[in-house]
Short mmCIF file of C-alpha atoms and ligand atoms in Angstrom, two decimals:
data_model
loop_
_atom_site.label_atom_id
_atom_site.label_comp_id
_atom_site.label_asym_id
_atom_site.label_seq_id
_atom_site.Cartn_x
_atom_site.Cartn_y
_atom_site.Cartn_z
CA MET A 328 106.18 47.04 -57.90
CA LYS A 329 109.25 48.50 -60.07
CA ALA A 330 111.55 50.29 -58.18
CA ILE A 331 110.44 53.70 -55.94
CA LEU A 332 112.39 55.78 -58.83
CA SER A 333 109.98 55.64 -61.42
CA LEU A 334 107.18 56.05 -58.62
CA ALA A 335 109.36 59.63 -57.64
CA ALA A 336 109.67 60.37 -62.08
CA ALA A 337 105.50 59.56 -62.63
CA LEU A 338 105.19 61.92 -58.83
CA LEU A 339 107.22 64.51 -59.64
CA SER A 340 106.26 65.02 -63.60
CA ALA A 341 102.28 64.86 -62.60
CA ALA A 342 102.22 68.63 -63.33
CA PRO A 343 101.69 68.88 -66.96
CA ALA A 344 102.51 72.09 -68.73
CA PHE A 345 99.60 71.33 -71.15
CA SER A 346 96.01 70.28 -70.64
CA THR A 347 95.25 67.12 -69.17
CA ALA A 348 94.89 63.73 -72.28
CA VAL A 349 92.03 62.04 -72.17
CA TRP A 350 91.49 59.75 -69.05
CA GLY A 351 93.79 61.60 -66.73
CA GLN A 352 93.02 63.34 -63.75
CA CYS A 353 91.51 66.86 -64.24
CA GLY A 354 90.60 67.45 -60.40
CA GLY A 355 89.22 66.32 -57.44
CA ILE A 356 90.56 67.39 -53.49
CA GLY A 357 94.16 68.05 -52.81
CA PHE A 358 94.33 67.78 -57.02
CA SER A 359 97.32 70.59 -58.56
CA GLY A 360 97.71 70.00 -61.92
CA ASP A 361 95.71 71.01 -65.01
CA THR A 362 92.07 70.82 -64.61
CA THR A 363 91.38 71.93 -68.48
CA CYS A 364 90.75 68.41 -71.14
CA THR A 365 92.65 67.71 -74.21
CA ALA A 366 89.98 66.58 -76.61
CA SER A 367 87.50 65.38 -73.70
CA THR A 368 85.51 67.01 -70.78
CA CYS A 369 86.51 66.75 -67.44
CA VAL A 370 83.94 64.86 -65.30
CA LYS A 371 84.14 64.21 -61.88
CA VAL A 372 84.08 61.22 -60.67
CA ASN A 373 84.02 61.50 -57.26
CA ASP A 374 84.63 64.42 -54.62
CA TYR A 375 88.48 63.18 -54.36
CA TYR A 376 89.04 62.83 -58.23
CA SER A 377 87.89 63.96 -61.47
CA GLN A 378 89.10 62.59 -65.45
CA CYS A 379 89.29 64.14 -68.23
CA GLN A 380 86.63 61.65 -70.51
CA PRO A 381 85.94 61.40 -74.40
CA GLY A 382 82.50 62.95 -75.56
CA ALA A 383 80.89 66.41 -74.58
CA SER A 384 78.48 65.13 -72.19
CA ALA A 385 79.66 61.74 -70.74
CA PRO A 386 77.61 60.32 -67.54
CA THR A 387 78.80 61.32 -64.04
CA SER A 388 78.90 58.37 -62.39
CA THR A 389 79.10 58.34 -58.43
CA ALA A 390 77.76 54.74 -57.87
CA SER A 391 79.65 53.02 -55.74
CA ALA A 392 81.75 49.90 -57.17
CA PRO A 393 79.15 47.09 -58.14
CA GLY A 394 81.07 44.66 -55.70
CA PRO A 395 79.76 40.63 -55.35
CA SER A 396 76.96 41.72 -57.05
CA ALA A 397 77.99 42.12 -60.00
CA CYS A 398 79.89 38.85 -60.12
CA PRO A 399 77.73 36.30 -60.39
CA GLY A 400 77.69 32.31 -60.22
CA SER A 401 80.00 30.53 -58.05
CA ARG A 402 83.05 31.62 -56.04
CA THR A 403 86.14 30.24 -54.65
CA LYS A 404 86.60 32.13 -51.37
CA PHE A 405 90.64 33.19 -51.40
CA LYS A 406 92.76 30.90 -49.09
CA LEU A 407 95.25 33.74 -48.87
CA PHE A 408 93.88 37.48 -48.57
CA GLY A 409 95.83 40.95 -47.56
CA VAL A 410 97.91 43.13 -48.38
CA ASN A 411 101.70 43.81 -48.63
CA GLU A 412 103.71 45.20 -45.86
CA SER A 413 106.73 47.40 -47.23
CA GLY A 414 109.36 49.37 -45.31
CA ALA A 415 112.07 46.90 -44.74
CA GLU A 416 113.50 47.05 -48.43
CA PHE A 417 113.00 50.72 -48.64
CA GLY A 418 116.15 52.80 -49.53
CA ASN A 419 117.75 50.14 -51.47
CA ASN A 420 120.63 51.92 -52.49
CA VAL A 421 121.49 52.46 -48.92
CA ILE A 422 123.19 48.83 -47.76
CA PRO A 423 123.25 48.08 -44.94
CA GLY A 424 121.17 51.16 -44.11
CA ALA A 425 120.09 52.11 -40.59
CA LEU A 426 117.03 51.13 -39.00
CA GLY A 427 114.05 54.23 -38.83
CA THR A 428 116.42 55.85 -41.38
CA ASP A 429 116.73 53.86 -44.42
CA TYR A 430 114.35 51.17 -43.60
CA THR A 431 111.87 50.24 -40.75
CA TRP A 432 109.69 47.33 -40.37
CA PRO A 433 105.89 46.78 -41.02
CA SER A 434 103.92 48.37 -37.91
CA PRO A 435 101.93 46.09 -35.67
CA THR A 436 99.26 48.21 -35.53
CA SER A 437 98.85 48.12 -39.22
CA ILE A 438 99.27 44.20 -39.29
CA ASP A 439 95.75 44.28 -36.49
CA PHE A 440 94.05 46.75 -38.53
CA PHE A 441 93.82 44.08 -41.36
CA LEU A 442 93.58 41.11 -39.21
CA ASP A 443 90.53 42.33 -37.30
CA GLN A 444 89.60 43.75 -40.74
CA GLY A 445 88.81 39.97 -41.79
CA PHE A 446 92.36 39.52 -44.58
CA ASN A 447 94.85 36.55 -42.99
CA THR A 448 97.95 37.00 -45.63
CA PHE A 449 100.91 39.55 -44.99
CA ARG A 450 103.92 39.61 -47.97
CA ILE A 451 107.38 41.55 -46.02
CA PRO A 452 109.68 42.69 -48.87
CA PHE A 453 113.75 42.61 -47.77
CA LEU A 454 116.39 42.90 -49.03
CA MET A 455 119.08 40.29 -49.57
CA GLU A 456 121.90 42.29 -48.50
CA ARG A 457 120.70 43.31 -45.49
CA VAL A 458 120.41 39.51 -44.93
CA SER A 459 123.79 38.63 -46.50
CA PRO A 460 125.96 41.59 -46.47
CA PRO A 461 128.25 42.28 -49.08
CA SER A 462 130.86 43.25 -47.22
CA THR A 463 131.01 39.98 -45.27
CA GLY A 464 131.05 37.25 -47.40
CA GLY A 465 127.66 37.88 -49.26
CA LEU A 466 125.32 35.24 -50.62
CA THR A 467 127.57 32.91 -49.00
CA GLY A 468 128.90 34.15 -46.13
CA PRO A 469 126.93 34.65 -42.32
CA PHE A 470 123.72 36.26 -41.84
CA ASN A 471 123.49 39.23 -40.34
CA ASN A 472 121.45 38.72 -37.31
CA THR A 473 120.60 42.32 -36.37
CA TYR A 474 118.77 42.42 -39.85
CA LEU A 475 117.06 39.13 -39.45
CA ASP A 476 115.88 39.19 -36.05
CA GLY A 477 113.83 42.12 -37.72
CA LEU A 478 112.27 39.97 -39.95
CA LYS A 479 111.56 36.85 -37.40
CA GLN A 480 110.00 39.03 -35.25
CA THR A 481 107.60 40.86 -38.03
CA VAL A 482 107.09 37.06 -39.28
CA SER A 483 106.22 35.64 -35.53
CA TYR A 484 103.79 38.48 -34.77
CA ILE A 485 101.72 38.41 -37.81
CA THR A 486 101.99 34.52 -37.54
CA GLY A 487 101.42 33.93 -33.42
CA LYS A 488 98.24 35.69 -34.83
CA GLY A 489 96.90 33.05 -36.83
CA GLY A 490 98.00 35.13 -40.42
CA PHE A 491 100.20 34.14 -42.77
CA ALA A 492 103.48 35.77 -43.63
CA ILE A 493 105.31 35.69 -46.89
CA ILE A 494 108.97 35.98 -46.83
CA ASP A 495 109.96 38.06 -50.31
CA PRO A 496 113.75 39.01 -50.98
CA HIS A 497 112.79 42.07 -52.95
CA ASN A 498 115.64 41.87 -55.50
CA PHE A 499 114.17 41.41 -58.64
CA MET A 500 116.61 38.32 -58.86
CA ILE A 501 119.87 41.18 -58.68
CA PHE A 502 122.60 40.97 -55.60
CA ASN A 503 124.70 43.50 -54.50
CA GLY A 504 124.22 44.93 -58.26
CA ALA A 505 124.62 41.69 -60.68
CA THR A 506 122.32 39.43 -61.81
CA ILE A 507 122.06 36.19 -59.80
CA THR A 508 123.27 33.38 -62.31
CA SER A 509 124.46 30.33 -59.80
CA THR A 510 122.09 28.21 -59.37
CA SER A 511 123.73 26.32 -56.71
CA GLN A 512 124.41 29.42 -54.89
CA PHE A 513 120.81 30.24 -54.84
CA GLN A 514 119.63 26.90 -53.57
CA ALA A 515 122.00 26.97 -50.75
CA TRP A 516 120.84 30.42 -49.84
CA TRP A 517 117.12 29.33 -49.65
CA GLN A 518 118.61 26.05 -47.89
CA LYS A 519 119.75 28.27 -45.49
CA LEU A 520 116.94 30.56 -44.88
CA ALA A 521 114.40 28.54 -45.15
CA ALA A 522 116.20 26.50 -41.77
CA GLU A 523 115.56 29.20 -40.06
CA PHE A 524 111.66 28.68 -40.72
CA LYS A 525 110.83 25.43 -40.94
CA THR A 526 109.17 25.03 -37.97
CA ASN A 527 106.93 27.80 -38.09
CA ASN A 528 103.62 26.72 -40.89
CA ASN A 529 102.71 29.58 -41.38
CA VAL A 530 105.65 30.94 -43.43
CA ILE A 531 104.80 31.19 -47.51
CA PHE A 532 108.37 30.79 -49.48
CA ASP A 533 108.61 33.71 -51.88
CA LEU A 534 111.25 33.00 -53.62
CA MET A 535 112.53 36.16 -55.65
CA ASN A 536 110.58 39.53 -56.47
CA GLU A 537 109.94 40.16 -59.77
CA PRO A 538 113.12 39.21 -62.40
CA HIS A 539 113.58 41.49 -65.45
CA ASP A 540 115.95 41.23 -68.58
CA ILE A 541 116.32 37.27 -67.96
CA PRO A 542 115.58 34.35 -70.09
CA ALA A 543 112.57 32.66 -68.26
CA GLN A 544 113.95 29.76 -68.69
CA THR A 545 117.00 30.82 -66.84
CA VAL A 546 114.29 31.84 -63.98
CA PHE A 547 112.84 28.75 -64.12
CA GLN A 548 115.98 26.67 -63.62
CA LEU A 549 117.34 29.35 -60.79
CA MET A 550 113.40 29.25 -58.99
CA GLN A 551 113.40 25.19 -59.14
CA ALA A 552 116.67 25.27 -57.40
CA ALA A 553 115.72 27.16 -55.28
CA VAL A 554 112.68 25.14 -54.38
CA ASN A 555 114.67 22.28 -53.90
CA GLY A 556 116.88 24.75 -51.45
CA VAL A 557 113.91 25.17 -48.88
CA ARG A 558 112.73 21.66 -49.25
CA ALA A 559 115.79 20.11 -48.33
CA SER A 560 115.93 22.06 -45.45
CA GLY A 561 113.35 20.53 -43.89
CA ALA A 562 110.53 23.06 -44.23
CA THR A 563 108.29 20.75 -45.94
CA SER A 564 104.99 21.51 -45.35
CA GLN A 565 104.83 25.47 -46.19
CA LEU A 566 103.50 27.03 -49.46
CA ILE A 567 106.30 28.11 -51.94
CA LEU A 568 105.59 30.69 -54.26
CA VAL A 569 107.76 30.98 -57.52
CA GLU A 570 107.99 33.97 -59.97
CA GLY A 571 108.70 34.84 -63.23
CA THR A 572 110.49 37.01 -65.74
CA SER A 573 108.87 40.31 -66.90
CA TRP A 574 108.45 41.39 -63.49
CA THR A 575 106.11 38.04 -63.20
CA GLY A 576 103.56 39.85 -64.76
CA ALA A 577 100.07 38.06 -65.48
CA TRP A 578 99.03 39.70 -68.74
CA THR A 579 102.46 38.84 -70.18
CA TRP A 580 102.14 35.26 -68.68
CA THR A 581 102.50 33.60 -71.99
CA THR A 582 104.09 36.05 -74.37
CA SER A 583 107.41 36.34 -72.17
CA GLY A 584 108.54 32.44 -72.24
CA ASN A 585 107.15 32.16 -69.06
CA SER A 586 104.24 30.12 -70.02
CA ASP A 587 106.51 27.83 -71.93
CA ALA A 588 109.17 27.02 -68.84
CA PHE A 589 106.98 26.89 -65.87
CA GLY A 590 104.90 24.56 -66.94
CA ALA A 591 107.62 22.13 -65.74
CA ILE A 592 108.03 23.21 -61.57
CA THR A 593 108.08 20.39 -59.76
CA ASP A 594 108.54 20.65 -55.69
CA PRO A 595 108.93 17.27 -53.84
CA ASN A 596 105.82 17.79 -51.50
CA ASN A 597 103.60 19.12 -54.03
CA ASN A 598 102.87 22.60 -52.40
CA VAL A 599 104.23 24.98 -54.60
CA ALA A 600 102.28 27.45 -56.96
CA ILE A 601 102.69 30.63 -59.33
CA GLN A 602 102.81 34.12 -58.00
CA MET A 603 101.88 36.77 -60.79
CA HIS A 604 101.39 40.28 -60.45
CA GLN A 605 99.40 42.90 -61.82
CA TYR A 606 98.45 46.46 -62.33
CA LEU A 607 95.56 48.24 -64.29
CA ASP A 608 97.05 51.20 -65.71
CA SER A 609 98.44 51.80 -69.16
CA ASP A 610 101.63 50.12 -69.00
CA GLY A 611 101.10 47.66 -66.52
CA SER A 612 104.08 49.85 -64.05
CA GLY A 613 100.98 50.82 -61.20
CA THR A 614 102.35 54.38 -61.23
CA SER A 615 99.45 56.15 -62.27
CA PRO A 616 96.17 56.23 -60.67
CA THR A 617 94.16 56.20 -64.26
CA CYS A 618 93.16 52.49 -65.22
CA VAL A 619 92.83 51.64 -68.98
CA SER A 620 88.99 50.60 -68.41
CA SER A 621 86.87 48.96 -65.95
CA THR A 622 86.64 45.59 -67.84
CA ILE A 623 91.05 45.97 -67.54
CA GLY A 624 91.14 43.77 -64.96
CA ALA A 625 89.59 40.33 -65.47
CA GLU A 626 90.90 41.05 -68.96
CA ARG A 627 94.71 40.99 -68.10
CA LEU A 628 94.09 38.13 -66.23
CA GLN A 629 92.16 35.81 -68.26
CA ALA A 630 95.38 33.97 -70.63
CA ALA A 631 97.11 33.46 -67.12
CA THR A 632 93.99 32.07 -65.76
CA GLN A 633 93.36 29.47 -68.29
CA TRP A 634 96.97 28.63 -68.64
CA LEU A 635 96.87 28.06 -64.38
CA GLN A 636 94.28 25.60 -65.53
CA GLN A 637 95.84 23.70 -68.64
CA LYS A 638 98.67 22.86 -66.12
CA GLY A 639 96.75 21.87 -63.07
CA LEU A 640 98.65 24.88 -61.34
CA LYS A 641 97.37 27.27 -58.66
CA GLY A 642 98.15 30.88 -59.48
CA PHE A 643 98.64 33.65 -56.29
CA LEU A 644 98.10 37.28 -57.39
CA GLY A 645 101.47 38.95 -55.01
CA GLU A 646 100.92 42.14 -56.17
CA ILE A 647 97.89 44.09 -57.23
CA GLY A 648 97.14 47.88 -57.27
CA THR A 649 94.83 50.86 -59.13
CA GLY A 650 94.09 54.33 -58.27
CA ASN A 651 90.92 54.49 -56.03
CA ASN A 652 88.44 56.17 -58.76
CA THR A 653 85.11 54.18 -59.75
CA GLN A 654 86.72 53.32 -62.91
CA CYS A 655 89.71 51.38 -61.03
CA VAL A 656 87.73 49.92 -58.44
CA THR A 657 85.22 48.85 -60.83
CA ALA A 658 88.52 47.27 -62.73
CA LEU A 659 89.64 45.54 -59.60
CA GLN A 660 86.36 44.01 -58.59
CA GLY A 661 86.11 42.99 -62.55
CA ALA A 662 89.83 41.15 -61.52
CA LEU A 663 88.75 39.77 -58.25
CA CYS A 664 85.71 38.53 -59.61
CA GLU A 665 87.44 36.20 -62.27
CA MET A 666 89.96 35.46 -59.99
CA GLN A 667 87.37 34.11 -57.73
CA GLN A 668 85.20 32.45 -60.33
CA ALA A 669 88.27 30.29 -61.84
CA GLY A 670 86.67 27.39 -59.23
CA GLY A 671 90.28 27.66 -56.71
CA THR A 672 92.41 27.84 -59.42
CA TRP A 673 93.49 31.42 -57.85
CA LEU A 674 94.82 30.76 -54.14
CA GLY A 675 94.42 34.48 -53.00
CA ALA A 676 95.73 37.78 -53.99
CA LEU A 677 97.63 40.84 -52.22
CA TRP A 678 97.42 44.86 -52.56
CA TRP A 679 100.12 46.80 -53.09
CA ALA A 680 100.71 47.91 -50.95
CA ALA A 681 100.72 49.32 -46.77
CA GLY A 682 103.55 49.93 -45.03
CA PRO A 683 104.75 53.02 -42.39
CA TRP A 684 106.65 55.13 -45.04
CA TRP A 685 104.33 55.53 -48.48
CA GLY A 686 103.13 59.07 -47.69
CA ASP A 687 100.34 60.43 -49.86
CA TYR A 688 101.40 57.69 -52.65
CA TYR A 689 97.67 56.94 -54.05
CA GLN A 690 97.98 52.97 -53.59
CA SER A 691 98.89 53.23 -50.06
CA ILE A 692 96.32 51.29 -47.73
CA GLU A 693 98.49 51.92 -44.57
CA PRO A 694 95.94 52.97 -41.74
CA PRO A 695 94.46 55.01 -40.53
CA ASN A 696 94.28 57.21 -43.77
CA GLY A 697 96.41 55.72 -46.35
CA ASP A 698 95.37 57.25 -49.77
CA ALA A 699 93.13 53.52 -50.57
CA ILE A 700 91.18 52.79 -47.26
CA THR A 701 88.40 54.97 -48.49
CA ASN A 702 87.15 53.53 -51.68
CA ILE A 703 89.71 50.23 -52.37
CA LEU A 704 89.33 48.74 -48.75
CA PRO A 705 85.69 48.43 -48.98
CA ALA A 706 86.10 46.79 -52.74
CA LEU A 707 88.26 44.12 -51.33
CA LYS A 708 86.41 43.36 -48.47
CA ALA A 709 83.58 42.27 -50.56
CA PHE A 710 85.84 39.44 -51.90
CA LEU A 711 86.30 38.01 -48.55
C1 NAG B 1277 123.73 44.27 -39.51
O1 NAG B 1277 122.49 45.25 -39.74
C2 NAG B 1277 122.59 46.15 -38.83
C3 NAG B 1277 120.89 46.61 -38.63
O2 NAG B 1277 120.87 47.12 -39.87
C4 NAG B 1277 123.08 47.10 -39.14
O3 NAG B 1277 123.35 48.40 -38.37
C5 NAG B 1277 125.05 46.26 -39.58
O4 NAG B 1277 125.70 47.24 -39.90
C6 NAG B 1277 124.37 45.22 -40.43
N1 NAG B 1277 126.29 44.57 -40.19
C7 NAG B 1277 126.36 44.37 -41.78
C8 NAG B 1277 127.90 43.64 -41.33
O5 NAG B 1277 126.25 44.79 -42.93
C1 NAG B 1278 91.94 58.99 -54.11
O1 NAG B 1278 93.87 58.96 -54.20
C2 NAG B 1278 94.62 60.55 -53.88
C3 NAG B 1278 95.56 60.26 -55.17
O2 NAG B 1278 95.37 59.81 -56.33
C4 NAG B 1278 94.08 61.44 -53.38
O3 NAG B 1278 94.50 62.18 -53.39
C5 NAG B 1278 92.70 60.89 -52.47
O4 NAG B 1278 92.55 61.22 -51.28
C6 NAG B 1278 92.32 59.66 -52.41
N1 NAG B 1278 90.85 59.56 -52.37
C7 NAG B 1278 90.38 58.80 -50.95
C8 NAG B 1278 88.69 58.68 -50.82
O5 NAG B 1278 91.08 58.11 -50.35
C1 NAG B 1279 107.34 50.99 -54.90
C2 NAG B 1279 108.12 49.97 -54.60
O1 NAG B 1279 108.40 49.21 -55.77
N1 NAG B 1279 108.93 49.84 -53.19
C3 NAG B 1279 109.55 48.58 -53.63
C4 NAG B 1279 109.32 48.70 -52.25
O2 NAG B 1279 109.35 50.09 -51.59
C5 NAG B 1279 110.62 50.31 -52.73
C6 NAG B 1279 110.03 50.59 -53.59
O3 NAG B 1279 109.65 49.66 -54.50
C7 NAG B 1279 111.48 49.60 -53.42
O4 NAG B 1279 112.77 49.70 -53.15
C8 NAG B 1279 111.26 48.47 -53.57
O5 NAG B 1279 111.77 47.86 -54.74
#
């Protein structure tokens, strides 16, 4: 997920000065924007969402999402399926920041909720500057054990109940305002961090969230160095996830340079997968609840799926998110269907996002009443 700032900007600009464009939201419970449509008709999708649809009398569908019945043939279940648990990466403009004011840790209640529903995987974003404070040496200095203990407690809570905990430095390959360029420093940092978790087989190392504006080959070299660092720590049994440039987008995987660079990834323990992210709004940023079409999920994953299969690599969709309207739910299920029909190529997927501080963010799946609980949660559960 790109910075919260773009999300805030999108929310602020949600009150249009003119009538709503085609495919925009034009009504629903809690909606306060413009209810008139430009060259289209406002069609009720469900109680919570009306949409400007082209054509004078677009059919109104309140049918629930098709679910796996619309996903025929043999499907391979996900090994890892769950949610992102945001909070510890919040307030990234305040370093170190105060627990409870600038950042927070995931709620045990939320973790229990998803485990009870049958999910097993949680990605925990955190900030490198809070683990390795710039004021005490940064990446080569000592860890801040107060913050690291918070991460460890969250990890232990999840893995103690049999779940998988993905630890995710949510830094976009930028530390303290500067792009990380030293492969040896990044390797050493990961060697030191992985050592803290090396005895826990249910930990998964996600080497860096969403590098961007860095050549794919450079990101590849940093990721390969970090894979080597993790293994050198003695953490030899855990899965490692590497991400590519261009926010590790699945839809741009074969056009961003990632497909040329990442085929060469190697792991002495042969347990590495490629983590990609995918949103279904027009710019793929996950900032709009309007999806491009009901088939956009499957379409945006196709080339990446083929590339993974050609290279004999495994994929993992670490972030997917959409609005909660019928079109988006269908598109989301299309994506999950495409993944499960690929014969085990995709190890799993995570919804973005749970976490205690999302408020009324449309993708919040935080129990008990995040906006994505009513329509998205059942759509995900259909693919358990
Ligand atoms: C370490 O983390 C704690 C908790 O966030 C914070 O209060 C403290 O200031 C941090 N220390 C440094 C040196 O950043
Ligand atoms: C769907 O999301 C909208 C915000 O985009 C929210 O107001 C609404 O409550 C959500 N609907 C459901 C059923 O969760
Ligand atoms: C929305 C998002 O991307 N958030 C992650 C999580 O919290 C805030 C928001 O991102 C950001 O600082 C961080 O990148």
